[in-house]
Each structure stands twice: as C-alpha cells, then as structure tokens.
Coordinates of C-alpha atoms in Angstrom, one line a residue:
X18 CA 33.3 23.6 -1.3
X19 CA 35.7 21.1 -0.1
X20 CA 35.9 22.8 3.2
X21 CA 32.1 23.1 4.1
X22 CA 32.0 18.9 3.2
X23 CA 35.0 18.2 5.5
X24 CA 32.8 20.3 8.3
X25 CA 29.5 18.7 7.1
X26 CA 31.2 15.0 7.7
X27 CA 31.6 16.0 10.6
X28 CA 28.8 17.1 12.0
X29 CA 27.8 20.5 10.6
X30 CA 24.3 19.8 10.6
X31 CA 23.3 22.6 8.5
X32 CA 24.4 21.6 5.0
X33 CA 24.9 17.7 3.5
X34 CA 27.9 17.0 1.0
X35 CA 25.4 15.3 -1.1
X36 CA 23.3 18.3 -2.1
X37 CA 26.6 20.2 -2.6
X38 CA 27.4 18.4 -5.6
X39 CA 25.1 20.0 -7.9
X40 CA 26.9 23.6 -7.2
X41 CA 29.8 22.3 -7.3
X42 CA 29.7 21.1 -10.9
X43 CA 28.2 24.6 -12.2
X44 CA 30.3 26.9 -9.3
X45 CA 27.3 28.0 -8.0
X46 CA 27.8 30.1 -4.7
X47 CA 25.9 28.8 -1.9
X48 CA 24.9 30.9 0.7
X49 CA 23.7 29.9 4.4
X50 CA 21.6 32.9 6.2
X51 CA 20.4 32.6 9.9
X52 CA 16.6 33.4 9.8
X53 CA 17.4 35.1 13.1
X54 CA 19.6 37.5 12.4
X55 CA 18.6 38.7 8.6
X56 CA 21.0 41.7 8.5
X57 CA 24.0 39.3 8.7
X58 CA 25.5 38.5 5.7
X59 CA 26.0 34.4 6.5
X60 CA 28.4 32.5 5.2
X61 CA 29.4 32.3 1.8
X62 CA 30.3 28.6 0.0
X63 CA 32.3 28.9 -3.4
X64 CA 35.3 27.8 -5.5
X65 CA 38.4 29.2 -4.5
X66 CA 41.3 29.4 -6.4
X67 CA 44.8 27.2 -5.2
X68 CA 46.7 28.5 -2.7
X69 CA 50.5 29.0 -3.3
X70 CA 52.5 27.9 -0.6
X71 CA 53.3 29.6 2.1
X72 CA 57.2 29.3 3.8
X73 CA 57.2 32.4 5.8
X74 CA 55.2 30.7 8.8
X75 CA 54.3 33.4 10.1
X76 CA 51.5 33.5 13.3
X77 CA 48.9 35.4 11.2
X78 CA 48.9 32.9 8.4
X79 CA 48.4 30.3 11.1
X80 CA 45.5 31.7 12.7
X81 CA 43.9 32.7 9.9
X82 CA 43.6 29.1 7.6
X83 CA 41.2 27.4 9.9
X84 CA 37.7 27.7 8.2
X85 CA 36.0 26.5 11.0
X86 CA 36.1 23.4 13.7
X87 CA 33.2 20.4 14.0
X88 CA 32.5 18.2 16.4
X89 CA 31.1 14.0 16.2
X90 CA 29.4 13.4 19.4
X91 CA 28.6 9.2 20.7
X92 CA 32.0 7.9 19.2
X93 CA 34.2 4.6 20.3
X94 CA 38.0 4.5 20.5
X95 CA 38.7 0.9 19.5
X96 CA 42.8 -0.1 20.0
X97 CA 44.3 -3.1 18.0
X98 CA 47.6 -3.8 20.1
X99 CA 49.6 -6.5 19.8
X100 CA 53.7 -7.4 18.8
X101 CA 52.8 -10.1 16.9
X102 CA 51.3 -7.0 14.4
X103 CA 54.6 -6.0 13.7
X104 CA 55.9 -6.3 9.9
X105 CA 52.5 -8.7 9.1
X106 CA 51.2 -9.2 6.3
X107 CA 47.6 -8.3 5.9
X108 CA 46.5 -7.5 9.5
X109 CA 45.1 -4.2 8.3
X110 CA 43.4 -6.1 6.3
X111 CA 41.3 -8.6 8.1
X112 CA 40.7 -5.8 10.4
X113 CA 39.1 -3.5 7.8
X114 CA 37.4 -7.0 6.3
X115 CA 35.9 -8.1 9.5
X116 CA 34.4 -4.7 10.4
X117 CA 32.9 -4.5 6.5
X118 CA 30.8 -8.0 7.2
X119 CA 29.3 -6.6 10.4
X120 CA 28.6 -3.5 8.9
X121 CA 30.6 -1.1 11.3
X122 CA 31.5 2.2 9.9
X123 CA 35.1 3.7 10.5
X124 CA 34.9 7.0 10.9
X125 CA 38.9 7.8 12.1
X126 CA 41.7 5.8 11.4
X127 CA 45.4 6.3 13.0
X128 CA 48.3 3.8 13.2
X129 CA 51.6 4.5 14.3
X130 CA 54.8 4.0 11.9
X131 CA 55.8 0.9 13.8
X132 CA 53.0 -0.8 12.8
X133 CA 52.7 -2.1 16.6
X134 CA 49.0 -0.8 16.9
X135 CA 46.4 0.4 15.0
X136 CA 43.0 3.2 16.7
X137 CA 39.6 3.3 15.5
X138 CA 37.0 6.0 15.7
X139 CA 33.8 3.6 15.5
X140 CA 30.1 4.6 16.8
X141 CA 29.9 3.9 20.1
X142 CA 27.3 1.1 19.6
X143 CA 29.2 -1.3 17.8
X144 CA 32.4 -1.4 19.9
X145 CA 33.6 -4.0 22.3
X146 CA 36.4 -3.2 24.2
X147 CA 36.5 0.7 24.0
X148 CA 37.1 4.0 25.4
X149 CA 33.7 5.4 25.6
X150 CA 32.3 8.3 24.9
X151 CA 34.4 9.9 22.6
X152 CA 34.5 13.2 20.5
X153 CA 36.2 13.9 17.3
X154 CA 37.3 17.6 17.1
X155 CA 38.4 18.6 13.6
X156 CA 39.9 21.7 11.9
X157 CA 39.1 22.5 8.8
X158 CA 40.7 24.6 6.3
X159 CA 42.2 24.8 3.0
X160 CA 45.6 24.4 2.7
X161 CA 46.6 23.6 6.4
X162 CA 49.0 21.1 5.6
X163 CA 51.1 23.9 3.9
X164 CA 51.2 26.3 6.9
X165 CA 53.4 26.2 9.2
X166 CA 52.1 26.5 12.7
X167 CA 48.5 25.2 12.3
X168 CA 48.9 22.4 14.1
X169 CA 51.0 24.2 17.3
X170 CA 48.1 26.4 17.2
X171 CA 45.6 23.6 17.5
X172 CA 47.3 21.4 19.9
X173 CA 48.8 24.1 22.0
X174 CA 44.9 25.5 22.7
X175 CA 43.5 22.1 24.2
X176 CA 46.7 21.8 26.3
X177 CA 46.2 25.1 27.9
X178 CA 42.8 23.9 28.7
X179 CA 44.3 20.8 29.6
X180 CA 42.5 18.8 27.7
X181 CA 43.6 15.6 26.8
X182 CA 44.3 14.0 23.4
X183 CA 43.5 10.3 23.0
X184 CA 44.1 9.9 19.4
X185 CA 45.4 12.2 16.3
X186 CA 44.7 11.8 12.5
X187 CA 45.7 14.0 9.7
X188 CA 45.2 13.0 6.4
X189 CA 47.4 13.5 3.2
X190 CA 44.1 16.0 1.8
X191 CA 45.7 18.9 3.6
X192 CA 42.5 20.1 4.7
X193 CA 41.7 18.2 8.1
X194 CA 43.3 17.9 11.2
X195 CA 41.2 15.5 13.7
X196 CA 41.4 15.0 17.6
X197 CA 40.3 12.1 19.6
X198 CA 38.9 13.5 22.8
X199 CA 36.7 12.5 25.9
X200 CA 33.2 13.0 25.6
X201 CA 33.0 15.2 28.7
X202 CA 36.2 17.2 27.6
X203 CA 34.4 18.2 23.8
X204 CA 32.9 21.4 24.9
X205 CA 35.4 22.9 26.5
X206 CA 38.5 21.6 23.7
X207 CA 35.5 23.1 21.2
X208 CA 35.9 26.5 23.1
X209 CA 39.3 26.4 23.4
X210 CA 39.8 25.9 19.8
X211 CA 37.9 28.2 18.7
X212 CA 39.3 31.2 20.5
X213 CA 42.5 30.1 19.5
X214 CA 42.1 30.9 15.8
X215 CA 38.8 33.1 15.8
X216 CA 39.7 35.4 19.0
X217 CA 42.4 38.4 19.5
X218 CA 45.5 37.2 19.7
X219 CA 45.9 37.9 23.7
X220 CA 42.4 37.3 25.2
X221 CA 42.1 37.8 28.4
X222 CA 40.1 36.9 31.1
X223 CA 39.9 39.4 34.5
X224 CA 38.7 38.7 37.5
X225 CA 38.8 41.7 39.9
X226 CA 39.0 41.3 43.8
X227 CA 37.3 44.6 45.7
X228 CA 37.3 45.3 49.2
X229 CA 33.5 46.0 49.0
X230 CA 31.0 46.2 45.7
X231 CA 30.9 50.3 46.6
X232 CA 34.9 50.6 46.7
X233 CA 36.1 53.6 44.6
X234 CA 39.1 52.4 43.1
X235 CA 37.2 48.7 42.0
X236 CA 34.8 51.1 40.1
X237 CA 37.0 53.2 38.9
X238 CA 39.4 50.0 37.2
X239 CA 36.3 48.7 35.8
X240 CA 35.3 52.2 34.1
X241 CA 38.7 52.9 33.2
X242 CA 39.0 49.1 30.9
X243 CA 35.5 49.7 29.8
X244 CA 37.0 52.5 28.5
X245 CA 40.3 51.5 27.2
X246 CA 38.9 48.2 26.0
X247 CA 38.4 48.9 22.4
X248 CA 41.7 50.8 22.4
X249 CA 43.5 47.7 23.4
X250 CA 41.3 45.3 20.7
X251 CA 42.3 47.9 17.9
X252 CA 45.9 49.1 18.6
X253 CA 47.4 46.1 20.5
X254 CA 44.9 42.9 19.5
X255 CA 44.2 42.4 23.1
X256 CA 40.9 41.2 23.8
X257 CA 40.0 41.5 27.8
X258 CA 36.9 39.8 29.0
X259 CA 35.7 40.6 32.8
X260 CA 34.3 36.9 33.8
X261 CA 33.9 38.3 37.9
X262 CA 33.8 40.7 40.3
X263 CA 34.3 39.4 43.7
X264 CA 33.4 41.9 46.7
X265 CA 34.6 41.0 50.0
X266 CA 31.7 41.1 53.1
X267 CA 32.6 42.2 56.8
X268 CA 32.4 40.2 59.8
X269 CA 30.5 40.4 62.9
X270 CA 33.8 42.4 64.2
X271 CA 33.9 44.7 61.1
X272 CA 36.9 43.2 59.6
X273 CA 37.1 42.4 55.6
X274 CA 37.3 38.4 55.0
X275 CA 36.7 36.2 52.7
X276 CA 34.4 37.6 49.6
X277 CA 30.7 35.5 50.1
X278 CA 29.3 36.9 46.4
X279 CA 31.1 37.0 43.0
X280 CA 29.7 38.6 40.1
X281 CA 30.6 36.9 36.9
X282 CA 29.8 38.0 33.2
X283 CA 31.6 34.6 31.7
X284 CA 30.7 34.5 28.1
X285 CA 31.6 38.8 28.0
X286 CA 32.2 39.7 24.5
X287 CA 34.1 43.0 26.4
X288 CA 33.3 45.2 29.2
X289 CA 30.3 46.6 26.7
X290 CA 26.6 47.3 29.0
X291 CA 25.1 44.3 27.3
X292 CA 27.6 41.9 29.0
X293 CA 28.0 44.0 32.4
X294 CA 23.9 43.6 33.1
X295 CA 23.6 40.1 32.2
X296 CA 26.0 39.4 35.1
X297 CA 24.8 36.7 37.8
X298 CA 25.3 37.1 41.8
X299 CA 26.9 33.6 42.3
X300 CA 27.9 32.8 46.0
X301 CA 31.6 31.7 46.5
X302 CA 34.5 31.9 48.6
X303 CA 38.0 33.1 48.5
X304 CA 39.3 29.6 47.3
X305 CA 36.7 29.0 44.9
X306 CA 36.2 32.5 43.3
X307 CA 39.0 32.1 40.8
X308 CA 37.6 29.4 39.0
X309 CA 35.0 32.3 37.7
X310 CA 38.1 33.8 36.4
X311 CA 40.2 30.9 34.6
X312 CA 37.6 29.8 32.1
X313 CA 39.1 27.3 29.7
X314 CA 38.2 28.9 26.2
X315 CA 40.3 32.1 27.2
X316 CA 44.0 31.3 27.5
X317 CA 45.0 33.8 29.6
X318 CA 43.7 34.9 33.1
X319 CA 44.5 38.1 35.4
X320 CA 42.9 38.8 39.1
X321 CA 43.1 42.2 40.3
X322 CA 43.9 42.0 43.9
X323 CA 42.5 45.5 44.9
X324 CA 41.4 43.9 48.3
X325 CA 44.3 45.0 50.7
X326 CA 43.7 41.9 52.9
X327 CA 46.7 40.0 54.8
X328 CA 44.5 36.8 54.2
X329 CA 44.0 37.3 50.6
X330 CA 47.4 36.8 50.0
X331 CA 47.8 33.3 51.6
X332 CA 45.7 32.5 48.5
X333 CA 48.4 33.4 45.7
X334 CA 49.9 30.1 45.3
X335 CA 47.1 28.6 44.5
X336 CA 45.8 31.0 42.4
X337 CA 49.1 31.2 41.1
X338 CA 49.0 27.4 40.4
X339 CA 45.5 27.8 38.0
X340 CA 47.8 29.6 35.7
X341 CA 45.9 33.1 36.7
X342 CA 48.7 36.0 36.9
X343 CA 48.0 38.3 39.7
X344 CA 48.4 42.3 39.4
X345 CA 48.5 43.1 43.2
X346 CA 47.9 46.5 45.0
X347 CA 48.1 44.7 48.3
X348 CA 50.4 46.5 50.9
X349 CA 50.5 43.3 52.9
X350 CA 52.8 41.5 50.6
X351 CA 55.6 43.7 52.3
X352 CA 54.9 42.0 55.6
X353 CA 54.5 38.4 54.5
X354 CA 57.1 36.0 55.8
X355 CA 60.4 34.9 53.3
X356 CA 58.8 31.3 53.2
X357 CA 55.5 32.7 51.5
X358 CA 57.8 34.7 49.3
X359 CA 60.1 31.6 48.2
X360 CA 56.6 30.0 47.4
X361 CA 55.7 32.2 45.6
X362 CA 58.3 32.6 43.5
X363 CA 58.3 28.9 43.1
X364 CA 54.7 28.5 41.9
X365 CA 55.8 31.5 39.4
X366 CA 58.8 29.6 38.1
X367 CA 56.7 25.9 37.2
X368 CA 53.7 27.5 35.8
X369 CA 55.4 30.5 34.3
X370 CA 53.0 33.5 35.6
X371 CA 53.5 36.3 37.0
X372 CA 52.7 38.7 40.1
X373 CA 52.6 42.6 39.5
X374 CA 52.8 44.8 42.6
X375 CA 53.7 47.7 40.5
X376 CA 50.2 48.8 41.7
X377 CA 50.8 49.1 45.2
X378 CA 53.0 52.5 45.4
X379 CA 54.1 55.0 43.5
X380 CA 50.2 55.9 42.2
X381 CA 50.6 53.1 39.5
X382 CA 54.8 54.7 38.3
X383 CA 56.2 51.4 37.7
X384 CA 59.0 51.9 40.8
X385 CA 59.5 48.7 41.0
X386 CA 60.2 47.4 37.5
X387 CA 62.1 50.3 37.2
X388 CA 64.7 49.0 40.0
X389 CA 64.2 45.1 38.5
X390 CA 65.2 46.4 35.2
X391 CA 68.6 48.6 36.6
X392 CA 69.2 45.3 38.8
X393 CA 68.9 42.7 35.7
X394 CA 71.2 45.5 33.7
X395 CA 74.0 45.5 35.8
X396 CA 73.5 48.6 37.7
X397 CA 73.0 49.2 41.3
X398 CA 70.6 51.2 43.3
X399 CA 72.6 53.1 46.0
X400 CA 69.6 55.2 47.3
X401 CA 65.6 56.0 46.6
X402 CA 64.3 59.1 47.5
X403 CA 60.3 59.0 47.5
X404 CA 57.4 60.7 49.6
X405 CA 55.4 57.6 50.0
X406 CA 52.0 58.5 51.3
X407 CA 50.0 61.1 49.3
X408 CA 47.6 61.8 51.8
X409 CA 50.1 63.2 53.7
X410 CA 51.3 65.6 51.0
X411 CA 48.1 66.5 50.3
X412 CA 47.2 67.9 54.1
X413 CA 50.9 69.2 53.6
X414 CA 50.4 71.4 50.5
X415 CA 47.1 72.8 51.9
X416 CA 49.6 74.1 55.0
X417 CA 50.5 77.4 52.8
X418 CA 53.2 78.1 54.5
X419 CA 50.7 78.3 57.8
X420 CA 51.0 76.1 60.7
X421 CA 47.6 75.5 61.0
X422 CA 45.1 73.4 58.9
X423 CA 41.7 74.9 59.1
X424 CA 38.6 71.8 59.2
X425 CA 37.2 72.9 55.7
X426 CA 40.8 72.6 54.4
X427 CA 40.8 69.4 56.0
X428 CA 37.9 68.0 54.8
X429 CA 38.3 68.7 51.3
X430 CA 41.4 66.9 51.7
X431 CA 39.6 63.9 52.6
X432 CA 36.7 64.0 50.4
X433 CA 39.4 63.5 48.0
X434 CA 40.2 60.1 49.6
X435 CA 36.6 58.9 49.9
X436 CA 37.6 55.3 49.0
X437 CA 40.3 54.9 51.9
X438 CA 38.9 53.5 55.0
X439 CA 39.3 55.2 58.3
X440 CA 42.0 52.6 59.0
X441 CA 43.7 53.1 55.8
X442 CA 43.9 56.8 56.7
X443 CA 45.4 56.1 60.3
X444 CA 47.9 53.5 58.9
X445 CA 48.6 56.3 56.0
X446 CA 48.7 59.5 58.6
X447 CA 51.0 57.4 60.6
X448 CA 53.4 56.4 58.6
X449 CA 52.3 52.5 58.7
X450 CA 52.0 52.1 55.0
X451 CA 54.6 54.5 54.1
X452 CA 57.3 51.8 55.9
X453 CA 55.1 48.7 54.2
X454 CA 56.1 50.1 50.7
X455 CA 59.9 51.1 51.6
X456 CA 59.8 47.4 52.7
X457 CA 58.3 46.2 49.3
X458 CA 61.2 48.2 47.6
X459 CA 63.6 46.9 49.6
X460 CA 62.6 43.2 48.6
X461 CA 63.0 44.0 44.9
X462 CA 66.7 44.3 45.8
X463 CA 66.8 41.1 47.5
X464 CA 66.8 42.1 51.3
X465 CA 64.3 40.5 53.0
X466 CA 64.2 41.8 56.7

C-alpha cells in the first residue's frame, strides 16, 4: 500500500492515496487490470509483511526491490545560497513560512549538511529565480534504504545515459529515492531506469554493418541470434536487442561506401518476427548510423562490422567514443597505419570498450585471444602454423590427388562461397587476404610492420 502512494504522489495517474485508505484499514487487495489487455493479470496492491534486513548486498536483491519508478512533469528547482545561512537560527524557517502565506507547495526538499544552501522542488509557476523545467524521477520500493546497492543501481543508470542530476533527496521512510532532472532529459533517465532494474542483467543493443542488405553472412548472423536469443535470455540473463541494420550502397564506380539506409527495430523486445517487421527504412550515413545503435535505455551497445570496407574503419574511434564495442570481421584493420592503431587503443582505454577481431580469421576460432591470453600468461609464441584461406583448401581437397580441377568441381566449390564477392575471391585465390590475417596475428604480438 505504501508503495503504490509513494508512486501515486508522484504522478501514477491511475490510483489516488486518498481512495486507498479505505483498503488499507480492512487489507483489502486492490487490483488494477488494463481494459486492453484482459488476460493480464495487472497489478496486485496489498499488505506485505516487514522485510528483515538484508546484509549480503548482493546484485539480485538490488535489482529486484524497486517497485516501480514515477515521474512529476512542469517542476521548479529553486536554490537558497548564501554564507550568511551557515549555523542560523531559523532560516529554514522563514523559508518554509514565507512560501506557506503565498500558498506555494513544496514538493522536494534537499539541503546539504553544511547548512550553506538549501533546493526546492516547487511548480514551475510559482518560482522566481529557477531552473526550469524540471522532472522529479523517483524509485519506489519497500525497504530500499536496507539494500545495499539500490542506489548504485539508480544513479549508475542515468550516468550511462549521461543524464545529469541537478538535485538528490532521500527520505528517512526508506521507501523513496528522488532525482532532480531536466525536463528534456526525463524520458530518456525514465528509460534508463527502468531497464536498469526491470531488464536482463546485460541488455544489449546490436547494430549490424553489412556490405549489402542481400549479403550471406549479414543474414546468416541475424538468423543465427534470432536463434540463440532466447538461449542467451534463459541460460546467461543476456538480453540482445537488434536497434539497426545498416546496408552499405555502391557507387557510380561499383565500389562499397558509406551505407545511405539503416534499418532500425529500436524498441525490439528480441530478434522475435513482431519486432523484425515493424522495422523503419531510415536514411543515414556512416557517421550517423550508430546513433540507431546506442540508444540510452540499453546500457550496452555492440556493431557488427561485417562490411569489409578500408573506410569503415576510419570510423572506430568515434564509434568507439559513443561507448559502442565493435566485433570486427574487417580484414582491413591489418593494413591500417600504427597511428590509427594507437588511437584506437586510446579511445578503448578512456571509455573502457572494446574491439573484437576474433571474427576476422580462423572461421570465428578465437586465434587471437588465444595468443593475447599465452602473451598476458607469461608465455611466448615462437611460431603459428595455419592455412589461412579456406577457399583455397576447398579447390585443394576437390584435387583428389589429380592435377586437374574439372569446371563442375569448380563450381560447386564456389557456390559454396556465394556471399564472397568476385574481388574477395581474387584477393583470397591470391594470397591477398591470407597475408592481411598473418599481419593481424602478427600485431597481437606487438610487431607492427
């Protein structure tokens, strides 16, 4: 009961605490249905019985205490500053006294413990020097003051969304923990809230970079995580969400540049049909795509760089910089220059993501983080011995021990490699790519040449 007021003060339109009380006084259950949805079971209101304690602080108790989160819309930050505050007498007071004659409601009170200033949450009419608009954002829940980690929880999710806090109030009644935020920020700290105690604990958002909307191995990723993605909610409590699909376009000269249309499914619940059709064409380009992808009520963001572009990659950094991690099957990293390298690794080191070119050799075997992993042990690598390009064993193993390769041979070969390109094939066939991922190996040891 108490919880469902807090959220009604607040702005839970759907109940008042007023026609509450006379439940309360019999423990009646109340019971909210949505006329839209009858087979839901809503939400049920009742008495519920002291909670004990809790020391063991442990992320699941955290998560899980948070009844719900409200928002008041059209409020006024009003700040009483001054030095001459300090250690007064009565200046509370007279504040609280003057706002009483003029009928001005005080809706959230903070002061800091050296008494130097003391922050209002007022309507927004009735203020005169303000920060205007303002939202309140509370948390509500039983109990909260007893859990470790509630308020990490809280705070941490409208950082990651960079959302900034103006004011903070938490009173003694252990049940409400309110945030002072810009009017313009509320949605998106709402969002970011709520995923953080409703949502798996690692949701993720993917955005997936293809070299064309009819490339095999873009398909195949997607049908292989609309496959594995209720696997990964069950067994692991990872929650991926596909937010866009960006297909590059070719130029006039038939080269692959900058994508001109991304396909987003933002508010995904998975990668379930529902969500895939509702998708939107949305035009974009290669420094804007990403945007699609880090979405500020899902903490974490991956793009799949399946694009195999040399001018995809001079967008990492920034990329990088957004806080998206990037799972890479571009060959062209090998080639990039030991400045672009450096930056990277720079960018990866402030904002603490991460780039993954596991994908690009070794059909997905995770080569390289198997030589990171001897290196950070203590061993040393003192020779690799790999076949690099499987096209190439392929046309090999149909030889037979013949020295010819008849055409039907041949061609069902390459109908095996559909998704390559001509020009992948050539760089493949000629060894181009081959010396691209030796090179890629070779910078996991810390050569660069």
């Amino acid at each position: 009961y108490q919880e469902a007021m807090e959220l009604a003060y607040f702005g839970a339109k759907v109940i008042h605490p007023k026609t509450m009380a006379p439940a309360i006084a019999q423990s009646i259950p109340i019971f909210i249905r949505n006329t839209f949805d009858a087979d839901h079971p809503g939400t049920r209101i009742f008495h519920r019985r002291a909670l004990t304690r809790s020391l063991s602080g442990t992320l699941a108790e955290a998560k899980t205490i948070v009844s719900g989160f409200s928002t008041i819309d059209d409020m006024a930050l009003f700040n009483l500053e001054g030095s001459g505050m300090v250690g007064v007498h009565g200046v509370a007071s007279r504040l609280f006294s003057a706002l009483d004659r003029i009928k001005v409601n005080v809706v959230l009170i903070a002061q800091a413990s050296s008494e130097h200033s003391i922050c209002l949450a007022i309507p927004a009419a009735n203020a005169v020097t303000y920060v205007a608009p303002a939202t309140i954002i509370a948390a509500v829940g039983d109990n909260m003051s007893e859990t470790p980690g509630v308020c990490a929880r809280f705070f941490g999710a409208l950082g990651r969304a960079k959302i900034n806090v103006l004011a903070i109030s938490q009173g003694s009644s252990e049940r409400n923990i309110s945030a002072v935020v810009r009017f313009q920020d509320s949605g998106a700290a709402l969002r970011a809230a709520h995923a953080a105690f409703f949502m798996a604990d690692h949701a993720v958002s993917v955005g997936i970079l293809s070299p064309s909307a009819a490339s095999t191995v873009g398909m195949a990723l997607q049908s292989q995580l609309f496959t594995q993605s209720q696997v990964l909610v069950n067994r692991f409590n990872v929650d991926l969400r596909l937010c866009a699909v960006a297909c590059q376009s070719p130029t006039t000269n038939g080269s692959s540049t900058r994508p001109t249309a991304v396909t987003c499914s933002v508010h995904a619940t998975g990668f379930d049909a529902a969500s895939l059709s509702a998708s939107v064409d949305v035009a974009s380009s290669m420094a804007e795509w990403h945007r699609h992808v880090q979405v500020d009520h899902i903490p974490h963001a991956v793009v799949v760089d399946l694009s195999n572009d040399e001018a995809t990659l001079s967008q990492y950094p920034m990329w990088l910089a957004a806080n998206c991690h990037i799972v890479s099957a571009n060959l062209h990293v090998a080639s990039m220059p030991v400045t672009w390298h450096r930056q990277v690794a720079a960018v990866q080191s402030l904002h603490k993501v991460t780039v993954d070119s596991n994908a690009s050799l070794g059909m997905s075997v995770p080569v390289l983080s198997t030589i990171q992993n001897l290196l950070l042990t203590g061993d040393s690598v003192e020779r690799v011995e790999s076949s690099w390009s499987s096209l190439f064993n392929a046309l090999v193993a149909k030889l037979q021990g013949t020295a010819e390769l008849a055409g039907a041979a041949v061609d069902s070969v390459l109908s095996q490699y559909a998704g390559l390109s001509p020009q992948d094939m050539l760089e493949d066939l000629t060894g181009l790519r081959s010396a691209k991922k030796v090179q890629m190996e070779d910078h996991v040891r810390g050569n660069f040449v």
